[in-house]
Coordinates of C-alpha atoms and ligand atoms in Angstrom, one line a residue:
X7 CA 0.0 0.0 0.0
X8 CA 1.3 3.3 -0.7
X9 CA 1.0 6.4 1.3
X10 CA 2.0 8.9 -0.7
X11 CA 3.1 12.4 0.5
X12 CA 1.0 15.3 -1.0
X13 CA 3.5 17.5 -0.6
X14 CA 1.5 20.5 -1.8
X15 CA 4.2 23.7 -0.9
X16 CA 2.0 26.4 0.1
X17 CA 4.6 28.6 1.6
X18 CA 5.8 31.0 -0.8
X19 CA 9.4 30.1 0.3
X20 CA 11.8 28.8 -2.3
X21 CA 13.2 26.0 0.3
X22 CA 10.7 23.9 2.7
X23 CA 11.8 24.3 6.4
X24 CA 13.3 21.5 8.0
X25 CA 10.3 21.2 9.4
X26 CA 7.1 22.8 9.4
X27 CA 3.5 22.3 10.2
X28 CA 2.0 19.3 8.4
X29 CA -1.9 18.4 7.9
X30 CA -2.5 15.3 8.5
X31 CA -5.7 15.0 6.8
X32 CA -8.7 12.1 6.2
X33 CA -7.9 9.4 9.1
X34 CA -10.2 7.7 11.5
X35 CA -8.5 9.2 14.4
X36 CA -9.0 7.9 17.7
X37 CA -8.2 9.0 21.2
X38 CA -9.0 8.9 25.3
X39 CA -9.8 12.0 26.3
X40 CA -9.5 13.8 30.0
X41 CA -12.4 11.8 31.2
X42 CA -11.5 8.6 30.1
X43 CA -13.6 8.3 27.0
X44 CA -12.8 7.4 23.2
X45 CA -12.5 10.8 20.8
X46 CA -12.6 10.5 17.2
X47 CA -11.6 13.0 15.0
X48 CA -10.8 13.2 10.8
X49 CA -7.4 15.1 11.5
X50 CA -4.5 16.5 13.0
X51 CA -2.1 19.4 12.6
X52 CA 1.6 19.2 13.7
X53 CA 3.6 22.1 13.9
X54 CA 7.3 23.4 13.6
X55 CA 8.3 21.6 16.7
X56 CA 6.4 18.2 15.6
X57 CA 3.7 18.7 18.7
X58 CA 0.3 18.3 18.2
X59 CA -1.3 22.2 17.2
X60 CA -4.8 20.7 16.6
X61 CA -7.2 18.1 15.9
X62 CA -9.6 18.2 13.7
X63 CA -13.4 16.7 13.4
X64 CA -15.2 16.5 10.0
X65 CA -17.0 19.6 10.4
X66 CA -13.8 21.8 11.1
X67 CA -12.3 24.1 8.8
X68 CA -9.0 22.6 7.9
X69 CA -6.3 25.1 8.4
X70 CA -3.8 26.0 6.1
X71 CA -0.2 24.5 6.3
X72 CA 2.9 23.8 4.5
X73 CA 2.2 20.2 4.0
X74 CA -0.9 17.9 3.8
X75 CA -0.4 14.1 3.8
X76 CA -3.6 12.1 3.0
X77 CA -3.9 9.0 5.4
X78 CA -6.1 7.4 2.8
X79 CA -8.8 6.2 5.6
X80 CA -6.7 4.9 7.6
X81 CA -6.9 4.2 11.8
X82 CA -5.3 6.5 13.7
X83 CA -4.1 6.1 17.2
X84 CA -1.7 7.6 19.6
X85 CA 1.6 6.2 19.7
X86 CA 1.8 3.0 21.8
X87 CA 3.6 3.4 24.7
X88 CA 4.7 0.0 26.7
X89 CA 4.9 0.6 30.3
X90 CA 7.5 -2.4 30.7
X91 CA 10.0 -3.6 28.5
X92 CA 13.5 -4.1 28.4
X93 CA 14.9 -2.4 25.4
X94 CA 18.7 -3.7 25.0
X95 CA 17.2 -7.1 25.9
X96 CA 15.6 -6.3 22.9
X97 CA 17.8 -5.3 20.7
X98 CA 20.4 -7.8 22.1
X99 CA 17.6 -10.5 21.8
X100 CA 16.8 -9.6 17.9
X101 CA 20.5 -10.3 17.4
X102 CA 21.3 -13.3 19.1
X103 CA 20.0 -16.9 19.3
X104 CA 16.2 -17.3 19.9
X105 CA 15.0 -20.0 20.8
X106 CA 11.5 -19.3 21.7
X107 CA 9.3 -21.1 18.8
X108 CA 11.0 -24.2 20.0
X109 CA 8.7 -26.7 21.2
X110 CA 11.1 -29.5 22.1
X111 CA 14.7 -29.8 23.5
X112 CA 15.5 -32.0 20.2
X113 CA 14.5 -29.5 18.2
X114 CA 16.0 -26.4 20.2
X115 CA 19.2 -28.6 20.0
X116 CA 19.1 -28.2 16.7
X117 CA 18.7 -24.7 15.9
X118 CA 21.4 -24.2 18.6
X119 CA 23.7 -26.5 15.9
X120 CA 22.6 -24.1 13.0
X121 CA 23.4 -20.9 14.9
X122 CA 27.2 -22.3 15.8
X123 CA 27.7 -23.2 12.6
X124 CA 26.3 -20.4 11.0
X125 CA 27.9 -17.9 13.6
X126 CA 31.6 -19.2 13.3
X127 CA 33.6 -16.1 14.5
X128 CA 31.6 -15.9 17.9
X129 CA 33.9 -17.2 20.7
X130 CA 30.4 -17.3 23.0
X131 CA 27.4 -18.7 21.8
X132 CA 24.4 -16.7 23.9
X133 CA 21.0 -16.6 23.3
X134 CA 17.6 -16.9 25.4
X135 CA 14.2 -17.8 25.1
X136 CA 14.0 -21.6 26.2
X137 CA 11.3 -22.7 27.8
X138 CA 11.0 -26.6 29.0
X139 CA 7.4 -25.7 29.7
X140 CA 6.7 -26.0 26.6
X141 CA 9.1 -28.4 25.4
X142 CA 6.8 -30.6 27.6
X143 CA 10.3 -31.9 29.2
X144 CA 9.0 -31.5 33.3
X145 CA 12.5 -30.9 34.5
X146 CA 15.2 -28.3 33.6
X147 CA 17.4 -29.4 30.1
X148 CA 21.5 -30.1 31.5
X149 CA 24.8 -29.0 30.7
X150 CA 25.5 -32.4 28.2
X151 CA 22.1 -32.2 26.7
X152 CA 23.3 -28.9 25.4
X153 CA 27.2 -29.9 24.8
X154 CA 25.3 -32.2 22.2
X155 CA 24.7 -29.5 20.0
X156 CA 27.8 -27.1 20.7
X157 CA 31.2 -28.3 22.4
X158 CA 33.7 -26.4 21.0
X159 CA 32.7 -23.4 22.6
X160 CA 31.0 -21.8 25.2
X161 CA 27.4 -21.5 25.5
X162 CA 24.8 -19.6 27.9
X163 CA 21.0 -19.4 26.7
X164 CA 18.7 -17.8 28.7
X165 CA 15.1 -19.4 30.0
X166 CA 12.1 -17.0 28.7
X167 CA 11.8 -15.0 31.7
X168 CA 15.4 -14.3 32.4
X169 CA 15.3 -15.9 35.5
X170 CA 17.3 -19.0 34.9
X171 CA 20.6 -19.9 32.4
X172 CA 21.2 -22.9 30.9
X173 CA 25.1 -23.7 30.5
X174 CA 27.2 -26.5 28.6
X175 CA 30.4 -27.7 29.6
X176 CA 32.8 -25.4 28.4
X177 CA 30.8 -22.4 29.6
X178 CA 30.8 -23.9 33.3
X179 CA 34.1 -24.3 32.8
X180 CA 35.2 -20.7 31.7
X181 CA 33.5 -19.7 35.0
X182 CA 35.1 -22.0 37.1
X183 CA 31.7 -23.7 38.2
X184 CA 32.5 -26.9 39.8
X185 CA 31.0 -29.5 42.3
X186 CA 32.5 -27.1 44.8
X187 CA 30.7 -24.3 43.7
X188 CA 27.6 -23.3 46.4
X189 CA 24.4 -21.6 45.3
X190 CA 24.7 -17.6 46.4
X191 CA 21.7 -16.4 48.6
X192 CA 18.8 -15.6 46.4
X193 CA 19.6 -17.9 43.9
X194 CA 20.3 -21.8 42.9
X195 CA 22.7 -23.5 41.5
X196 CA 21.0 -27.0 39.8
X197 CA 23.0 -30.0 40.4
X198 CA 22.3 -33.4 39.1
X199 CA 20.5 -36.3 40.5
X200 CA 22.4 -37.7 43.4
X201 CA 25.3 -35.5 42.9
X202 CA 26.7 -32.0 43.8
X203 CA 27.9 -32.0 40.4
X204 CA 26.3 -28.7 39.1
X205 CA 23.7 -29.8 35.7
X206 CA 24.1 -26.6 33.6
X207 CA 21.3 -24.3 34.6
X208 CA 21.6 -21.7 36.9
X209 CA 18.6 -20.0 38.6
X210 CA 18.0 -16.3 39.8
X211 CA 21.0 -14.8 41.8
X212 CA 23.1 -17.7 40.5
X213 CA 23.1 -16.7 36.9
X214 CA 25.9 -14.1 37.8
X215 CA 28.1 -17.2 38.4
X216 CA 27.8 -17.5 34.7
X217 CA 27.3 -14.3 33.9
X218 CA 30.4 -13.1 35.0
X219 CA 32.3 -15.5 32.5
X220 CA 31.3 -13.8 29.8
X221 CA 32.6 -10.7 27.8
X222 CA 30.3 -7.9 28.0
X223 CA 29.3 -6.3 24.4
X224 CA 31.4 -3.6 23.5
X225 CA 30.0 0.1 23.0
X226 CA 29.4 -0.5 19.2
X227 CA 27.9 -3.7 20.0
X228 CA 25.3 -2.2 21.7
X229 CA 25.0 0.9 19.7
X230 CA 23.7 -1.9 17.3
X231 CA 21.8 -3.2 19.3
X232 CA 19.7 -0.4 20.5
X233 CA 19.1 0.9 16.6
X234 CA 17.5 -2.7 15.9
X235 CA 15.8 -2.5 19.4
X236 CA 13.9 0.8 18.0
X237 CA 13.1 -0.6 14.2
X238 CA 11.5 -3.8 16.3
X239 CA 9.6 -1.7 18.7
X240 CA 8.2 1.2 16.1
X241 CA 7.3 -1.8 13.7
X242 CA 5.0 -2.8 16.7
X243 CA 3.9 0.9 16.7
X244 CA 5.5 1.5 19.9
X245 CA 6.8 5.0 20.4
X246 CA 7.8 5.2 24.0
X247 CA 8.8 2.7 26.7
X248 CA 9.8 2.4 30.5
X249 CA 12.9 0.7 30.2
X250 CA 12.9 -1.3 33.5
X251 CA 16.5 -1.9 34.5
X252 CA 18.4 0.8 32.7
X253 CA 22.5 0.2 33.5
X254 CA 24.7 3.2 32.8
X255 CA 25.8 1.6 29.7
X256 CA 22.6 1.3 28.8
X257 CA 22.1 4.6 29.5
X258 CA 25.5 5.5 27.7
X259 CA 23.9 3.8 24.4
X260 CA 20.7 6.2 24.2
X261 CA 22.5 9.0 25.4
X262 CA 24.9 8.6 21.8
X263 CA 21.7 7.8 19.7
X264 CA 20.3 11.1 21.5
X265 CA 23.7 13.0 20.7
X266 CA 24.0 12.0 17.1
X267 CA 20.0 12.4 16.2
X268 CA 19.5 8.6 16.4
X269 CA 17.1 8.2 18.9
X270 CA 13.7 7.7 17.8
X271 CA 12.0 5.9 21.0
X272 CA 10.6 7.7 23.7
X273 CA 12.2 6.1 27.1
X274 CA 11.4 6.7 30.3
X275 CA 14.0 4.6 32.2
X276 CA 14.2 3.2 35.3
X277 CA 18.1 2.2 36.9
X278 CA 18.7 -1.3 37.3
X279 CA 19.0 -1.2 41.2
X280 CA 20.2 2.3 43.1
X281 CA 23.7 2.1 42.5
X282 CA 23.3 2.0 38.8
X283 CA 20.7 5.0 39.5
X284 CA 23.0 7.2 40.9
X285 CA 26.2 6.4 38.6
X286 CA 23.5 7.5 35.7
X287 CA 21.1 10.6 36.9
X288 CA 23.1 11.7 40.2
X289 CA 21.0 13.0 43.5
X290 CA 18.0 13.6 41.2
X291 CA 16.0 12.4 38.5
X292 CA 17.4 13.8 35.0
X293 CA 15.9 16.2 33.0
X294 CA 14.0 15.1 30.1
X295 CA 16.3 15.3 27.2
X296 CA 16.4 15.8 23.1
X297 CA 12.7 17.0 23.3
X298 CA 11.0 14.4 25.7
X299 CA 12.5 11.4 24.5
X300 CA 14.5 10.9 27.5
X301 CA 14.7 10.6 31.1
X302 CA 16.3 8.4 34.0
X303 CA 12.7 8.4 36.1
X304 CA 13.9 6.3 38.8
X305 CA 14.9 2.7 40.4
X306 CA 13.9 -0.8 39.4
X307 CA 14.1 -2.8 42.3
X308 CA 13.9 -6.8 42.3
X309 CA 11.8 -8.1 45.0
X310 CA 11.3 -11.6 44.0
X311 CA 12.1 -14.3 41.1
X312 CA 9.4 -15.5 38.3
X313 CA 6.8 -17.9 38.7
X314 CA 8.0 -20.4 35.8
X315 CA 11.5 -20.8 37.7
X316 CA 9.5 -20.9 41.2
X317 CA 11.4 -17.9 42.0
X318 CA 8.5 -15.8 42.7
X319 CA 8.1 -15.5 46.8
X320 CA 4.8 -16.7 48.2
X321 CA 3.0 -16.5 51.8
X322 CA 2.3 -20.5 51.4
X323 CA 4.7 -22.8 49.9
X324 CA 4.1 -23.7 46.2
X325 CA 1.5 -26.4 45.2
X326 CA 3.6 -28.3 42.9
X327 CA 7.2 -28.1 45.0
X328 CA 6.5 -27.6 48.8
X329 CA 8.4 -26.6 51.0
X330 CA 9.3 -24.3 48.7
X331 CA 7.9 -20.6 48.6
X332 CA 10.3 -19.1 46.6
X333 CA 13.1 -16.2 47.2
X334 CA 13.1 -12.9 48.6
X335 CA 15.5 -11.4 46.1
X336 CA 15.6 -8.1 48.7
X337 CA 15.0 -8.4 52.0
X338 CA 12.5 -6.2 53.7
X339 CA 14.7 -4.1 55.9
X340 CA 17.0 -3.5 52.2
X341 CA 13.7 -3.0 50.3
X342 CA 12.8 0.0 53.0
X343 CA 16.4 1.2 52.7
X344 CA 16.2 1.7 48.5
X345 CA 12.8 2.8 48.8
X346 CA 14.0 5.8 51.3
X347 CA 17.1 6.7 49.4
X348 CA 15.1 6.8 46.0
X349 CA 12.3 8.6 47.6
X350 CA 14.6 11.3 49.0
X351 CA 16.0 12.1 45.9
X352 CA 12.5 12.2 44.2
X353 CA 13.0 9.4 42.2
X354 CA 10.4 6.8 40.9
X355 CA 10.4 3.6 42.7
X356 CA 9.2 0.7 40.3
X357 CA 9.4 -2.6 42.2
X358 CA 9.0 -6.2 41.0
X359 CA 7.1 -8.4 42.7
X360 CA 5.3 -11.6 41.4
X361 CA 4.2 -13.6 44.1
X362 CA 1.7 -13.2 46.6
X363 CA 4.4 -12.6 49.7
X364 CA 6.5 -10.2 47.2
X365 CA 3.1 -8.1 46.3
X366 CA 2.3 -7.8 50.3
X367 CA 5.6 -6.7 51.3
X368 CA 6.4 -4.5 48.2
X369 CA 2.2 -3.0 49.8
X370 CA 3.1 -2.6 52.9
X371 CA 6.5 -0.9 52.3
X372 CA 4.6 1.8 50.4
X373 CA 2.0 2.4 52.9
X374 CA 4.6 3.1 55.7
X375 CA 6.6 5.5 53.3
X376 CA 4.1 7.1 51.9
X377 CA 3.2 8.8 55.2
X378 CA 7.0 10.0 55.2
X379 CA 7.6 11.1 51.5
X380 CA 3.9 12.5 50.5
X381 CA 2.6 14.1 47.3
X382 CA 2.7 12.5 43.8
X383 CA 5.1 9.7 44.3
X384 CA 3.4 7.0 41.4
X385 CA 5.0 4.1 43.2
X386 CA 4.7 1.6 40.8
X387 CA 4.4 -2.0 41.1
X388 CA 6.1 -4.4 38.5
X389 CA 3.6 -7.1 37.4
X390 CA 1.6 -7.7 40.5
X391 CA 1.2 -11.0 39.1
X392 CA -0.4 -12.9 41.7
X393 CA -1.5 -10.7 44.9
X394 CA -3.7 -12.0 47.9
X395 CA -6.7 -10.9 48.1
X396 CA -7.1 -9.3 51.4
X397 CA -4.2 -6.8 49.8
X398 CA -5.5 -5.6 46.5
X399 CA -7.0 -2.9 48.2
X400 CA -3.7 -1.1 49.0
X401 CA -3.4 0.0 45.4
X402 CA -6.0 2.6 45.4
X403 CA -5.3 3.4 49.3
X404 CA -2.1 4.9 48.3
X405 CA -2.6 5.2 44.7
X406 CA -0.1 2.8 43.8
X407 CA 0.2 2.1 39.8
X408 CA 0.1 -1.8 38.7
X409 CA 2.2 -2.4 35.9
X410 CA 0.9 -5.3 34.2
X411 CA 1.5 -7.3 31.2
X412 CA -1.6 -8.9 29.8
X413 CA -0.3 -11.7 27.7
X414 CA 1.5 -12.6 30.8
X415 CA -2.1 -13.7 31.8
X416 CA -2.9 -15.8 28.2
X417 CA 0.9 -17.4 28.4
X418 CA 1.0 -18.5 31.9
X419 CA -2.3 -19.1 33.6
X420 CA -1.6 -23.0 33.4
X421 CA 1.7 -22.8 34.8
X422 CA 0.0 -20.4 37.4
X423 CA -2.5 -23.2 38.5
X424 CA -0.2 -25.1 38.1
X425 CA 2.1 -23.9 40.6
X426 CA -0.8 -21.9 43.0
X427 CA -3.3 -24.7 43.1
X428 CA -6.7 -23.7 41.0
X429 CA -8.1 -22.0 44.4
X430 CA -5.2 -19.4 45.3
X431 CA -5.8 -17.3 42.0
X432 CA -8.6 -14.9 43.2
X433 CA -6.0 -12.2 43.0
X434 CA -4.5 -13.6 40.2
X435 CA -3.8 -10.9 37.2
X436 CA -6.5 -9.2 38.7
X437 CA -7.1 -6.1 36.0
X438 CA -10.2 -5.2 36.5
X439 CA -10.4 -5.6 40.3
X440 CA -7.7 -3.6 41.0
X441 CA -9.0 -0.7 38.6
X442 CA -12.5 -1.3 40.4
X443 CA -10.8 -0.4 43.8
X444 CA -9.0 2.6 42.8
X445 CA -5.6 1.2 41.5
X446 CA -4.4 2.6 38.4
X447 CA -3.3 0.0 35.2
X448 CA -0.5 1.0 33.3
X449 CA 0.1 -1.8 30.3
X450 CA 3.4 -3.5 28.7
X451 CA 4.9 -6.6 27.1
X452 CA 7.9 -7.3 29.4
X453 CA 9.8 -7.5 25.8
X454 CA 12.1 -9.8 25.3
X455 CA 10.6 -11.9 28.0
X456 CA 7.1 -11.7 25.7
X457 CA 6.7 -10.4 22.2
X458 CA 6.5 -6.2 22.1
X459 CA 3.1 -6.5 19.9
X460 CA 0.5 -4.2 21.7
X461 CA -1.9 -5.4 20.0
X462 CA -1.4 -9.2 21.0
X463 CA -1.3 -7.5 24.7
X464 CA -4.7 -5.1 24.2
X465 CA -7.0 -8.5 22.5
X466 CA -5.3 -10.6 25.9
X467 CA -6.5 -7.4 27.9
X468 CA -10.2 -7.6 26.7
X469 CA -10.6 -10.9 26.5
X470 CA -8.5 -13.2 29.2
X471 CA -8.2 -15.7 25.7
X472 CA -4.9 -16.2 24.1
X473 CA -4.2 -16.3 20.0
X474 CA -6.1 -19.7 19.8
X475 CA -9.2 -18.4 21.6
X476 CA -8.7 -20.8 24.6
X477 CA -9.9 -20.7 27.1
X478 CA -13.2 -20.0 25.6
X479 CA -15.1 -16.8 27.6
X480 CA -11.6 -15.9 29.3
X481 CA -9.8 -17.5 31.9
X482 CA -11.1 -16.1 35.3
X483 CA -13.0 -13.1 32.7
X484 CA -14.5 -11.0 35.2
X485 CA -10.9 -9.4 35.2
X486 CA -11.3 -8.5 31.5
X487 CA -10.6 -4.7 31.0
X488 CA -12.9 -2.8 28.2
X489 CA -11.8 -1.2 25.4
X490 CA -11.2 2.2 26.5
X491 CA -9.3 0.9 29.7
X492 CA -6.7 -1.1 27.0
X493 CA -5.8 1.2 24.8
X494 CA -5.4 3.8 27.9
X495 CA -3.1 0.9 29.8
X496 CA -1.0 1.0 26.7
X497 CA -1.3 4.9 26.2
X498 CA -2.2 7.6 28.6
X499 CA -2.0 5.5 31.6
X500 CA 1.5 3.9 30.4
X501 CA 2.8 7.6 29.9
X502 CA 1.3 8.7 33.3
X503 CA 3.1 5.8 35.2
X504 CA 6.2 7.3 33.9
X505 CA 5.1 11.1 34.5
X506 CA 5.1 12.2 30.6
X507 CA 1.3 13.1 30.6
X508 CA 1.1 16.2 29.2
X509 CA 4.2 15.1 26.9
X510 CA 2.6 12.1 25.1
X511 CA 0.2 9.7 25.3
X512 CA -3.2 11.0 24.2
X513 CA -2.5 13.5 20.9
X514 CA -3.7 16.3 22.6
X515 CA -3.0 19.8 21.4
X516 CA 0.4 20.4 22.9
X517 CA 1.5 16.9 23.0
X518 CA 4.3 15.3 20.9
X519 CA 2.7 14.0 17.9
X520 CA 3.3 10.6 18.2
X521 CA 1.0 8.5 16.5
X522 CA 0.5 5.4 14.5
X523 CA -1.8 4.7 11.0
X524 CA -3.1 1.4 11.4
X525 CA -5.4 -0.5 8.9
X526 CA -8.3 -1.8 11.3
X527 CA -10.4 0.1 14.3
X528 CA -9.1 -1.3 17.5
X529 CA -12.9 -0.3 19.2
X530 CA -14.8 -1.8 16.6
X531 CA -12.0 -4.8 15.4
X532 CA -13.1 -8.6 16.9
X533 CA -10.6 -9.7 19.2
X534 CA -8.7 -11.9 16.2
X535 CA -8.9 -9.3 14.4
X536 CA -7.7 -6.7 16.9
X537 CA -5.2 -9.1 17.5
X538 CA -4.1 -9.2 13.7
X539 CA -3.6 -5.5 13.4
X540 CA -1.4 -4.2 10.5
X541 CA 1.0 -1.5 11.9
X542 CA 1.0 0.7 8.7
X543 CA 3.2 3.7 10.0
X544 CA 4.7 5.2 12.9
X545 CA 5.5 8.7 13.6
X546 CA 7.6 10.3 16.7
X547 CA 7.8 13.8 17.2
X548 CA 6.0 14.6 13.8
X549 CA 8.7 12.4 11.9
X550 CA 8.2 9.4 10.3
X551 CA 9.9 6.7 12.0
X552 CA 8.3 3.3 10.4
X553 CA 6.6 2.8 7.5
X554 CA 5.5 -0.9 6.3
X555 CA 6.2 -0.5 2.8
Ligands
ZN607 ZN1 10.7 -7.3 33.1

């Protein structure tokens, strides 16, 4: 399909302006307003500074401007915005091994064979993405299960939710893992049947055993990998992102695609752990930089481990493994400590916390600073994934922001029953109950862990039913979300979890102009269809950033 520009020079110039204002003209525009409701409107007007001047209904007399692009029909809506993703993971992901359509060890062998072989000059082989889930394997794949496929090298590939790395020999080896070698607090080193010998994956805190080992990417290594990390993201039409666990070279990365005009995504980032928050934005949160497309918000802090690597930390021990109720990743009296020093210095706490005992103390920790550091703090809490009950109603006491990831729900509510037991989900991914006591949703993928697509994420949202439909009506579906509340979570409410309303988010006058023309409306759309969206363009800042053609 091509979307021709109309470049009709009204201007009596001789040379166009690097930029000027730009009509926008016959879309199906779409928007949440103030109040929470859907706006359509038939145009928008950028000006010189690629913000939103106006929008436009049919009945509007359509101003004059230097240059008028026809959208040919098509849907627009404002630029996605994902409130959780990791974007180096991303970038890093799209250029090394994945191994996340595998659905068996035999076969995720050999693709790990094909990727050697076809990646000769790498002295490491790393990748991630495994899952033995659904490999249907019921135990974690080992160290000589992998040397099958590569033993001439090193290799680390890690699980799906980054919470557990799977090592062969030579890789162990390199980081001097042995039968000697103890499992660090917060973390587990596997070892095989009988033995102390360790089997080749590592889980949580013990994946910097391994990690260690090996080289970190150069500066032009990432510089790479963030420019892929954007082209993924806009292609999705994502055009901001809270970047959760942002490390000074991280930071480094954006800070030289912001220097040399390369940055195109909007992040909001949040410091992987206080030390890492200090080295990058000082005493105080940075400014935002190169016109709102940057800005160290505040601290990710890890409270617990994923459910898949029963690292999440529960009040009662898991159903399928007990005894066993998971890891504190930070203790309470630390988690009070990094919440006081972030507070101080104004900056964003965003904590994780998956299991029930995680969710209750990262809750309770807020309530007793809130009465010390008041005003509009937005503590924000990292998937809330599975949350007793009796505390759901702490996130509208202290207006506390869950930040949630609905295909989370469709891609792990068996493995949730599994290791809950069917009756301990009440507060399971519990949308709609914690936006019906005052909570506020703010949306995201958890990219790489998940695919970026929001549109995968808003169908999930609506409809508690993953890309196959099952289960039919929605698992647990009184925690659906409407429309509206979607495309907000992924919008307006994403930006205002990272404190960029105003900036972006909604296309209001005054706002970037961030937007995205795609081919169906995502009100109107079935859920298969919403889910099938065609990204057609994506624009940041009045620019042009994606375009499917
Ligand atoms: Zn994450």
């Amino acid at each position: 399909m091509t979307r021709k520009f109309l470049a009709a020079m009204i201007a009596l110039t001789l040379a166009a302006p690097a930029q000027a204002d730009v009509l926008i003209d016959n879309v199906e525009g779409i928007t949440i307003g103030e109040d929470g409701t859907i706006q359509r409107f038939t145009a928008l007007v950028i000006d010189d500074d690629g913000k939103v001047a106006q929008i436009l209904s049919a009945k509007d007399k359509k101003p004059q401007t230097d240059y008028r692009e026809d959208g040919e029909g098509a849907v627009m809506i404002p630029g996605l915005v994902d409130a959780h993703a990791h974007v180096m993971g991303i970038g890093i992901g799209a250029l090394t091994l994945d191994l996340s359509d595998t659905t068996s060890l035999e076969e995720a062998l050999d693709k790990i064979r094909r990727f050697a072989a076809e990646n000769e000059a790498r002295p490491w082989i790393l990748g991630r993405g495994w899952n033995q889930e659904k490999w249907g394997l019921g135990r974690f794949p080992t160290a000589a299960e992998l040397d099958r496929a590569v033993s001439d090298r090193p290799v680390y590939l890690q699980r799906v939710d980054g919470h557990a790395g799977w090592a062969n020999s030579l890789a162990m080896q390199a980081a001097g893992i042995d039968a000697s070698t103890k499992s660090p607090a917060g973390g587990r080193v596997e070892r095989l049947p009988g033995s102390q010998a360790p089997a080749g994956v590592f889980v949580d805190a013990a994946e910097a055993l391994m990690m260690r080992a090996i080289p970190a990417p150069r500066p032009n290594e990432r510089d790479l990998a963030f420019a892929e990390a954007q082209k993924v993201l806009h292609s999705f039409g994502i055009t901001a992102v809270a970047d959760m666990g942002t490390s000074i070279e991280d930071w480094q990365a954006f800070r030289r695609a912001g220097d040399t005009g390369a940055l195109t995504l909007r992040i909001m980032a949040y410091a992987a752990g206080p030390d890492q928050m200090e080295l990058i934005a000082g005493a105080r949160p940075s400014p935002w930089l190169y016109d709102d497309k940057l800005r160290l918000n505040g601290v990710k802090i890890y409270l617990d481990g994923a459910l898949g690597s029963r690292g999440a930390w529960l009040k009662r021990p898991y159903a399928d493994d007990p005894g066993n109720t998971g890891l504190p990743l930070t203790g309470p009296a630390k988690l009070r400590n990094i919440l006081v020093r972030a507070a101080q210095g104004n900056f964003q706490p965003a904590i994780h916390a998956i299991g029930t005992a995680a969710n209750e103390d990262a809750l309770n920790a807020i309530a007793e600073l809130a009465e010390s550091f008041p005003g509009d703090r937005r503590w924000r809490i990292e998937h809330a994934q599975i949350v007793d009950p009796v505390d759901l109603p702490k996130f509208g006491q202290h207006g506390i922001i869950a930040s949630m990831q609905p295909v989370h729900q469709t891609s792990d509510r068996l493995m949730a029953e599994a290791r809950l037991g069917a009756d301990r989900l009440d507060g399971a991914y519990a949308w709609n109950t914690i936006l019906g006591l005052g909570g506020r949703l703010a949306f995201g993928s958890d990219a790489p862990v998940e695919s970026p697509d929001p549109f995968a994420g808003l169908a999930a949202a609506v409809t508690r039913m993953d890309a196959a439909g099952e289960p039919f009506g929605g698992w647990r579906a009184h925690d659906r979300v409407n429309r509206e509340q979607a495309l907000a979570g992924f919008t307006s409410e994403a930006a205002y979890a990272g404190f960029a309303e105003g900036r972006f988010g909604r296309l209001l006058p005054g706002e970037r102009a961030d937007f995205v023309l795609i081919d169906r409306d995502p009100m109107l759309a079935s859920p298969g269809e919403l889910r099938a969206t065609k990204v057609l363009e994506t624009w940041v800042g009045g620019r042009k950033v994606y375009d499917a053609d």
